[in-house]
Amino acid sequence: MKIIHSPAEMTAWAKGEAASGRRICLVPTMGCFHAGHLSLMRLARGRAERVVVSLFVNPTQFGPREDFAAYPRDFARDSRLAAEQGVDLLFAPEAAQMYPAGFQTVIRVSGLTRYLCGASRPGHFDGVATVVHKLFAITRADSAVFGEKDFQQLAVIRRMVADLNLDIEIIGHPIVREEDGLAMSSRNIYLLPADRAAALSLSQAIRLARRAAAAGERTVAVLAGLVRAHIESFAGTEIDYAAFVDAASLEPVEKVDARTLLALAVKIREKVRLIDNGFVLKAD
Ligand code: PAF
């Protein structure tokens, strides 16, 4: 597996691949790989002749009181795992190469970011959209794979690609879960064994809402009550949002239908912010 740090070198390599008729599928990541990331890489493998994984902990998508400095980093482990998945190239730039002196452009997707993480993490999606646009340009990717755990991120990127006529196919990958239902996340490594029960309350709450909806309950106020009560029954949980939204617009809804997504963000022990989501009218 080739490793490149410089954006200019990355683009030169990508141009060479395109000239030889080889397509590139990009998996953008911030590292600290888990089984979910590896699954994205395997999906990418089936989509193009070349798989590029970017590894960049993007400072502009973290708020001032968020975990940028503490975000888990292990380049040696990540590069070994990517190589084992048959990744062709790992692109790992430095922040100064991505945002050199004088940098002043921001990409903002305005509507979809009014809700959910966009509301509780101001500026987060500006950072995400800007860095993802840069990664698309630098790697010249033909397609890119993103996990559906970050449902709003995927929606924002699809919107940006459509609005800016970017010639890239966006591929979503279903949430990868641990055996007990916990959605895989790099932030799970912050969880202590004693946090597990509280962390599992998110996926359990989604199942609870699904069961109630399957039994005929369609009123969001009732379902939201069940979801909140379940999560709050675990010590150390603090709900950031538990929102029933339309999956296309991300706007809150009052009655559940086939497009209704339950999106959750919960802080565990005031330290670990977990997110999860699922369609409400879907069998477990
Ligand atoms: O989902 C992530 O890991 C990041 O938000 C991304 C898409 C790599 C942008 O920094």
CSV table of C-alpha atoms and ligand atoms in Angstrom, one decimal, residues 27-31 37 54 56-58 61 71 124 127-129 131-132 135 146-147 150 153 157 186, ligand 1:
chain,number,residue,atom,x,y,z
A,27,VAL,CA,-13.1,6.3,1.8
A,28,PRO,CA,-12.7,9.5,3.8
A,29,THR,CA,-11.9,8.8,7.5
A,30,MET,CA,-10.4,10.4,10.6
A,31,GLY,CA,-8.6,7.1,11.4
A,37,HIS,CA,-14.3,1.5,8.5
A,54,SER,CA,-7.9,9.4,3.4
A,56,PHE,CA,-7.1,13.2,8.4
A,57,VAL,CA,-8.4,14.4,11.8
A,58,ASN,CA,-9.9,17.6,10.4
A,61,GLN,CA,-15.1,20.3,12.1
A,71,TYR,CA,-9.3,12.3,19.3
A,124,HIS,CA,-19.4,21.3,12.3
A,127,GLY,CA,-15.9,21.9,8.4
A,128,VAL,CA,-17.1,18.6,7.1
A,129,ALA,CA,-18.4,19.9,3.7
A,131,VAL,CA,-12.8,19.2,3.9
A,132,VAL,CA,-14.8,16.6,2.0
A,135,LEU,CA,-10.6,15.5,-0.5
A,146,PHE,CA,-19.7,7.1,3.8
A,147,GLY,CA,-21.3,5.3,6.7
A,150,ASP,CA,-23.5,9.8,10.3
A,153,GLN,CA,-23.3,14.0,7.2
A,157,ILE,CA,-22.5,15.5,1.3
A,186,SER,CA,-14.1,5.6,16.9
B,1,PAF,O1,-16.9,10.9,9.1
B,1,PAF,C1,-15.8,11.3,9.3
B,1,PAF,O2,-14.9,10.5,9.7
B,1,PAF,C2,-15.4,12.7,8.9
B,1,PAF,O3,-16.5,13.6,9.2
B,1,PAF,C3,-15.0,12.9,7.5
B,1,PAF,C4,-16.1,12.5,6.5
B,1,PAF,C5,-13.8,12.0,7.2
B,1,PAF,C6,-14.6,14.3,7.2
B,1,PAF,O4,-13.5,14.7,8.0
